[in-house]
Amino acid sequence: MDPGTVGVFIPIAAIVAWGAVRIATIQAEHKKIADPDTVERLHVLENEIGTMRQELSETQERLDFAERLLAQQHPPGRIDPAR
């Protein structure tokens, strides 16, 4: 076999192999998603993440409010040593 032919064959074979692996991965993911138990668990997780995001947003708002309150407070006045 000519070395030039082998040099062209190797990258083509690698591209074909990568494509086959990618197709197999997509098919495996599709089969996993088609499982009703998996779909239900994904919905439950999505709902929990939504709840956690809402709670985090509320916590951040409270923190911002507390920081604003603390920034508005004036430092206590100094005691006049002359008195």
mmCIF file of N, CA and C in Angstrom:
data_model
loop_
_atom_site.group_PDB
_atom_site.id
_atom_site.type_symbol
_atom_site.label_atom_id
_atom_site.label_comp_id
_atom_site.label_asym_id
_atom_site.label_seq_id
_atom_site.Cartn_x
_atom_site.Cartn_y
_atom_site.Cartn_z
ATOM 1 N N MET A 1 0.838 -1.167 0.000
ATOM 2 C CA MET A 1 0.000 0.000 0.000
ATOM 3 C C MET A 1 0.892 1.241 0.000
ATOM 4 N N ASP A 2 0.497 2.225 -0.719
ATOM 5 C CA ASP A 2 1.253 3.466 -0.853
ATOM 6 C C ASP A 2 1.173 4.264 0.456
ATOM 7 N N PRO A 3 2.313 4.818 0.960
ATOM 8 C CA PRO A 3 2.288 5.596 2.201
ATOM 9 C C PRO A 3 1.364 6.815 2.127
ATOM 10 N N GLY A 4 1.237 7.404 0.954
ATOM 11 C CA GLY A 4 0.327 8.540 0.805
ATOM 12 C C GLY A 4 -1.125 8.138 1.021
ATOM 13 N N THR A 5 -1.480 6.952 0.589
ATOM 14 C CA THR A 5 -2.834 6.448 0.770
ATOM 15 C C THR A 5 -3.123 6.190 2.246
ATOM 16 N N VAL A 6 -2.135 5.643 2.940
ATOM 17 C CA VAL A 6 -2.299 5.386 4.375
ATOM 18 C C VAL A 6 -2.445 6.708 5.123
ATOM 19 N N GLY A 7 -1.688 7.720 4.712
ATOM 20 C CA GLY A 7 -1.767 9.029 5.358
ATOM 21 C C GLY A 7 -3.139 9.669 5.209
ATOM 22 N N VAL A 8 -3.835 9.377 4.128
ATOM 23 C CA VAL A 8 -5.185 9.904 3.915
ATOM 24 C C VAL A 8 -6.216 9.012 4.604
ATOM 25 N N PHE A 9 -5.952 7.715 4.630
ATOM 26 C CA PHE A 9 -6.909 6.764 5.196
ATOM 27 C C PHE A 9 -7.065 6.934 6.704
ATOM 28 N N ILE A 10 -5.994 7.206 7.416
ATOM 29 C CA ILE A 10 -6.040 7.294 8.873
ATOM 30 C C ILE A 10 -6.965 8.432 9.346
ATOM 31 N N PRO A 11 -6.817 9.661 8.839
ATOM 32 C CA PRO A 11 -7.749 10.704 9.296
ATOM 33 C C PRO A 11 -9.212 10.424 8.922
ATOM 34 N N ILE A 12 -9.414 9.837 7.743
ATOM 35 C CA ILE A 12 -10.789 9.508 7.334
ATOM 36 C C ILE A 12 -11.365 8.454 8.267
ATOM 37 N N ALA A 13 -10.571 7.449 8.591
ATOM 38 C CA ALA A 13 -11.029 6.407 9.514
ATOM 39 C C ALA A 13 -11.329 6.999 10.889
ATOM 40 N N ALA A 14 -10.507 7.941 11.334
ATOM 41 C CA ALA A 14 -10.727 8.583 12.632
ATOM 42 C C ALA A 14 -12.029 9.379 12.623
ATOM 43 N N ILE A 15 -12.304 10.097 11.537
ATOM 44 C CA ILE A 15 -13.535 10.882 11.430
ATOM 45 C C ILE A 15 -14.749 9.962 11.421
ATOM 46 N N VAL A 16 -14.668 8.859 10.687
ATOM 47 C CA VAL A 16 -15.774 7.905 10.640
ATOM 48 C C VAL A 16 -15.996 7.290 12.026
ATOM 49 N N ALA A 17 -14.920 6.925 12.708
ATOM 50 C CA ALA A 17 -15.044 6.343 14.044
ATOM 51 C C ALA A 17 -15.660 7.355 15.013
ATOM 52 N N TRP A 18 -15.220 8.619 14.941
ATOM 53 C CA TRP A 18 -15.778 9.658 15.819
ATOM 54 C C TRP A 18 -17.271 9.817 15.549
ATOM 55 N N GLY A 19 -17.662 9.813 14.283
ATOM 56 C CA GLY A 19 -19.075 9.920 13.935
ATOM 57 C C GLY A 19 -19.887 8.754 14.468
ATOM 58 N N ALA A 20 -19.334 7.548 14.365
ATOM 59 C CA ALA A 20 -20.040 6.365 14.871
ATOM 60 C C ALA A 20 -20.219 6.441 16.381
ATOM 61 N N VAL A 21 -19.183 6.893 17.088
ATOM 62 C CA VAL A 21 -19.278 7.034 18.543
ATOM 63 C C VAL A 21 -20.317 8.094 18.896
ATOM 64 N N ARG A 22 -20.324 9.185 18.172
ATOM 65 C CA ARG A 22 -21.280 10.266 18.429
ATOM 66 C C ARG A 22 -22.716 9.785 18.199
ATOM 67 N N ILE A 23 -22.946 9.047 17.136
ATOM 68 C CA ILE A 23 -24.280 8.509 16.842
ATOM 69 C C ILE A 23 -24.709 7.541 17.939
ATOM 70 N N ALA A 24 -23.811 6.675 18.370
ATOM 71 C CA ALA A 24 -24.130 5.726 19.444
ATOM 72 C C ALA A 24 -24.455 6.462 20.738
ATOM 73 N N THR A 25 -23.736 7.536 21.028
ATOM 74 C CA THR A 25 -23.990 8.318 22.237
ATOM 75 C C THR A 25 -25.367 8.968 22.173
ATOM 76 N N ILE A 26 -25.713 9.529 21.045
ATOM 77 C CA ILE A 26 -27.023 10.173 20.887
ATOM 78 C C ILE A 26 -28.137 9.140 21.038
ATOM 79 N N GLN A 27 -27.962 7.980 20.451
ATOM 80 C CA GLN A 27 -28.976 6.933 20.566
ATOM 81 C C GLN A 27 -29.120 6.459 22.010
ATOM 82 N N ALA A 28 -28.007 6.337 22.723
ATOM 83 C CA ALA A 28 -28.063 5.905 24.119
ATOM 84 C C ALA A 28 -28.773 6.953 24.977
ATOM 85 N N GLU A 29 -28.506 8.233 24.731
ATOM 86 C CA GLU A 29 -29.175 9.300 25.481
ATOM 87 C C GLU A 29 -30.669 9.297 25.187
ATOM 88 N N HIS A 30 -31.030 9.049 23.940
ATOM 89 C CA HIS A 30 -32.445 9.021 23.559
ATOM 90 C C HIS A 30 -33.163 7.875 24.277
ATOM 91 N N LYS A 31 -32.528 6.732 24.376
ATOM 92 C CA LYS A 31 -33.137 5.595 25.062
ATOM 93 C C LYS A 31 -33.305 5.879 26.543
ATOM 94 N N LYS A 32 -32.346 6.573 27.152
ATOM 95 C CA LYS A 32 -32.447 6.911 28.572
ATOM 96 C C LYS A 32 -33.616 7.856 28.812
ATOM 97 N N ILE A 33 -33.793 8.832 27.946
ATOM 98 C CA ILE A 33 -34.843 9.824 28.123
ATOM 99 C C ILE A 33 -36.216 9.197 27.895
ATOM 100 N N ALA A 34 -36.291 8.190 27.061
ATOM 101 C CA ALA A 34 -37.566 7.554 26.774
ATOM 102 C C ALA A 34 -38.090 6.768 27.971
ATOM 103 N N ASP A 35 -37.252 6.455 28.946
ATOM 104 C CA ASP A 35 -37.667 5.726 30.134
ATOM 105 C C ASP A 35 -38.582 6.617 30.974
ATOM 106 N N PRO A 36 -39.815 6.197 31.252
ATOM 107 C CA PRO A 36 -40.756 7.047 31.996
ATOM 108 C C PRO A 36 -40.260 7.409 33.394
ATOM 109 N N ASP A 37 -39.586 6.489 34.059
ATOM 110 C CA ASP A 37 -39.068 6.769 35.398
ATOM 111 C C ASP A 37 -38.027 7.879 35.351
ATOM 112 N N THR A 38 -37.173 7.835 34.336
ATOM 113 C CA THR A 38 -36.149 8.864 34.190
ATOM 114 C C THR A 38 -36.781 10.212 33.893
ATOM 115 N N VAL A 39 -37.778 10.225 33.050
ATOM 116 C CA VAL A 39 -38.458 11.481 32.706
ATOM 117 C C VAL A 39 -39.117 12.074 33.951
ATOM 118 N N GLU A 40 -39.759 11.224 34.735
ATOM 119 C CA GLU A 40 -40.406 11.704 35.965
ATOM 120 C C GLU A 40 -39.375 12.267 36.941
ATOM 121 N N ARG A 41 -38.264 11.571 37.093
ATOM 122 C CA ARG A 41 -37.214 12.054 38.000
ATOM 123 C C ARG A 41 -36.640 13.384 37.512
ATOM 124 N N LEU A 42 -36.500 13.546 36.191
ATOM 125 C CA LEU A 42 -36.010 14.809 35.652
ATOM 126 C C LEU A 42 -36.977 15.946 35.960
ATOM 127 N N HIS A 43 -38.264 15.697 35.854
ATOM 128 C CA HIS A 43 -39.256 16.726 36.168
ATOM 129 C C HIS A 43 -39.195 17.109 37.651
ATOM 130 N N VAL A 44 -39.044 16.110 38.508
ATOM 131 C CA VAL A 44 -38.940 16.389 39.939
ATOM 132 C C VAL A 44 -37.700 17.230 40.225
ATOM 133 N N LEU A 45 -36.578 16.872 39.617
ATOM 134 C CA LEU A 45 -35.347 17.630 39.810
ATOM 135 C C LEU A 45 -35.472 19.052 39.274
ATOM 136 N N GLU A 46 -36.110 19.213 38.129
ATOM 137 C CA GLU A 46 -36.310 20.556 37.570
ATOM 138 C C GLU A 46 -37.157 21.408 38.509
ATOM 139 N N ASN A 47 -38.197 20.815 39.105
ATOM 140 C CA ASN A 47 -39.026 21.555 40.053
ATOM 141 C C ASN A 47 -38.230 21.950 41.295
ATOM 142 N N GLU A 48 -37.424 21.026 41.796
ATOM 143 C CA GLU A 48 -36.603 21.327 42.979
ATOM 144 C C GLU A 48 -35.593 22.436 42.678
ATOM 145 N N ILE A 49 -34.992 22.385 41.509
ATOM 146 C CA ILE A 49 -34.030 23.430 41.136
ATOM 147 C C ILE A 49 -34.732 24.773 41.013
ATOM 148 N N GLY A 50 -35.949 24.774 40.452
ATOM 149 C CA GLY A 50 -36.718 26.010 40.367
ATOM 150 C C GLY A 50 -37.017 26.584 41.739
ATOM 151 N N THR A 51 -37.385 25.713 42.677
ATOM 152 C CA THR A 51 -37.648 26.150 44.050
ATOM 153 C C THR A 51 -36.383 26.707 44.690
ATOM 154 N N MET A 52 -35.271 26.028 44.488
ATOM 155 C CA MET A 52 -34.006 26.497 45.069
ATOM 156 C C MET A 52 -33.593 27.839 44.468
ATOM 157 N N ARG A 53 -33.806 28.032 43.185
ATOM 158 C CA ARG A 53 -33.485 29.313 42.558
ATOM 159 C C ARG A 53 -34.333 30.431 43.152
ATOM 160 N N GLN A 54 -35.617 30.146 43.363
ATOM 161 C CA GLN A 54 -36.512 31.146 43.956
ATOM 162 C C GLN A 54 -36.038 31.507 45.362
ATOM 163 N N GLU A 55 -35.705 30.492 46.166
ATOM 164 C CA GLU A 55 -35.236 30.742 47.524
ATOM 165 C C GLU A 55 -33.921 31.519 47.513
ATOM 166 N N LEU A 56 -33.028 31.184 46.598
ATOM 167 C CA LEU A 56 -31.762 31.896 46.502
ATOM 168 C C LEU A 56 -31.994 33.352 46.117
ATOM 169 N N SER A 57 -32.912 33.588 45.202
ATOM 170 C CA SER A 57 -33.229 34.951 44.785
ATOM 171 C C SER A 57 -33.767 35.761 45.966
ATOM 172 N N GLU A 58 -34.664 35.163 46.735
ATOM 173 C CA GLU A 58 -35.210 35.847 47.911
ATOM 174 C C GLU A 58 -34.118 36.127 48.940
ATOM 175 N N THR A 59 -33.226 35.174 49.138
ATOM 176 C CA THR A 59 -32.132 35.362 50.089
ATOM 177 C C THR A 59 -31.209 36.490 49.638
ATOM 178 N N GLN A 60 -30.928 36.560 48.360
ATOM 179 C CA GLN A 60 -30.078 37.632 47.842
ATOM 180 C C GLN A 60 -30.746 38.991 48.011
ATOM 181 N N GLU A 61 -32.060 39.047 47.802
ATOM 182 C CA GLU A 61 -32.772 40.309 48.007
ATOM 183 C C GLU A 61 -32.696 40.742 49.464
ATOM 184 N N ARG A 62 -32.857 39.798 50.385
ATOM 185 C CA ARG A 62 -32.773 40.121 51.815
ATOM 186 C C ARG A 62 -31.365 40.593 52.184
ATOM 187 N N LEU A 63 -30.370 39.949 51.622
ATOM 188 C CA LEU A 63 -28.990 40.350 51.887
ATOM 189 C C LEU A 63 -28.733 41.760 51.366
ATOM 190 N N ASP A 64 -29.207 42.059 50.164
ATOM 191 C CA ASP A 64 -29.056 43.411 49.616
ATOM 192 C C ASP A 64 -29.743 44.439 50.502
ATOM 193 N N PHE A 65 -30.937 44.101 50.991
ATOM 194 C CA PHE A 65 -31.672 45.012 51.872
ATOM 195 C C PHE A 65 -30.887 45.252 53.161
ATOM 196 N N ALA A 66 -30.363 44.197 53.755
ATOM 197 C CA ALA A 66 -29.596 44.333 54.994
ATOM 198 C C ALA A 66 -28.333 45.164 54.767
ATOM 199 N N GLU A 67 -27.678 44.953 53.631
ATOM 200 C CA GLU A 67 -26.475 45.741 53.330
ATOM 201 C C GLU A 67 -26.819 47.215 53.169
ATOM 202 N N ARG A 68 -27.952 47.513 52.530
ATOM 203 C CA ARG A 68 -28.362 48.915 52.385
ATOM 204 C C ARG A 68 -28.663 49.543 53.743
ATOM 205 N N LEU A 69 -29.332 48.791 54.612
ATOM 206 C CA LEU A 69 -29.620 49.311 55.952
ATOM 207 C C LEU A 69 -28.333 49.590 56.718
ATOM 208 N N LEU A 70 -27.396 48.684 56.638
ATOM 209 C CA LEU A 70 -26.128 48.881 57.350
ATOM 210 C C LEU A 70 -25.350 50.059 56.777
ATOM 211 N N ALA A 71 -25.439 50.274 55.490
ATOM 212 C CA ALA A 71 -24.715 51.385 54.863
ATOM 213 C C ALA A 71 -25.321 52.730 55.236
ATOM 214 N N GLN A 72 -26.610 52.760 55.561
ATOM 215 C CA GLN A 72 -27.277 54.012 55.905
ATOM 216 C C GLN A 72 -27.003 54.451 57.337
ATOM 217 N N GLN A 73 -26.636 53.536 58.200
ATOM 218 C CA GLN A 73 -26.407 53.894 59.598
ATOM 219 C C GLN A 73 -25.186 54.788 59.712
ATOM 220 N N HIS A 74 -25.336 55.816 60.540
ATOM 221 C CA HIS A 74 -24.221 56.732 60.782
ATOM 222 C C HIS A 74 -23.402 56.208 61.954
ATOM 223 N N PRO A 75 -22.098 56.432 61.918
ATOM 224 C CA PRO A 75 -21.291 55.991 63.055
ATOM 225 C C PRO A 75 -21.679 56.784 64.300
ATOM 226 N N PRO A 76 -21.575 56.168 65.453
ATOM 227 C CA PRO A 76 -21.961 56.880 66.685
ATOM 228 C C PRO A 76 -21.085 58.117 66.876
ATOM 229 N N GLY A 77 -21.681 59.168 67.445
ATOM 230 C CA GLY A 77 -20.944 60.412 67.673
ATOM 231 C C GLY A 77 -19.836 60.235 68.697
ATOM 232 N N ARG A 78 -18.805 61.039 68.574
ATOM 233 C CA ARG A 78 -17.703 60.954 69.516
ATOM 234 C C ARG A 78 -18.072 61.697 70.805
ATOM 235 N N ILE A 79 -17.566 61.184 71.862
ATOM 236 C CA ILE A 79 -17.753 61.865 73.139
ATOM 237 C C ILE A 79 -16.739 62.984 73.228
ATOM 238 N N ASP A 80 -17.223 64.162 73.567
ATOM 239 C CA ASP A 80 -16.354 65.334 73.648
ATOM 240 C C ASP A 80 -15.468 65.206 74.907
ATOM 241 N N PRO A 81 -14.135 65.075 74.731
ATOM 242 C CA PRO A 81 -13.261 64.901 75.905
ATOM 243 C C PRO A 81 -13.159 66.174 76.754
ATOM 244 N N ALA A 82 -13.554 67.325 76.219
ATOM 245 C CA ALA A 82 -13.441 68.577 76.967
ATOM 246 C C ALA A 82 -14.507 68.662 78.053
ATOM 247 N N ARG A 83 -15.541 67.964 77.949
ATOM 248 C CA ARG A 83 -16.620 68.047 78.942
ATOM 249 C C ARG A 83 -16.263 67.407 80.199
#
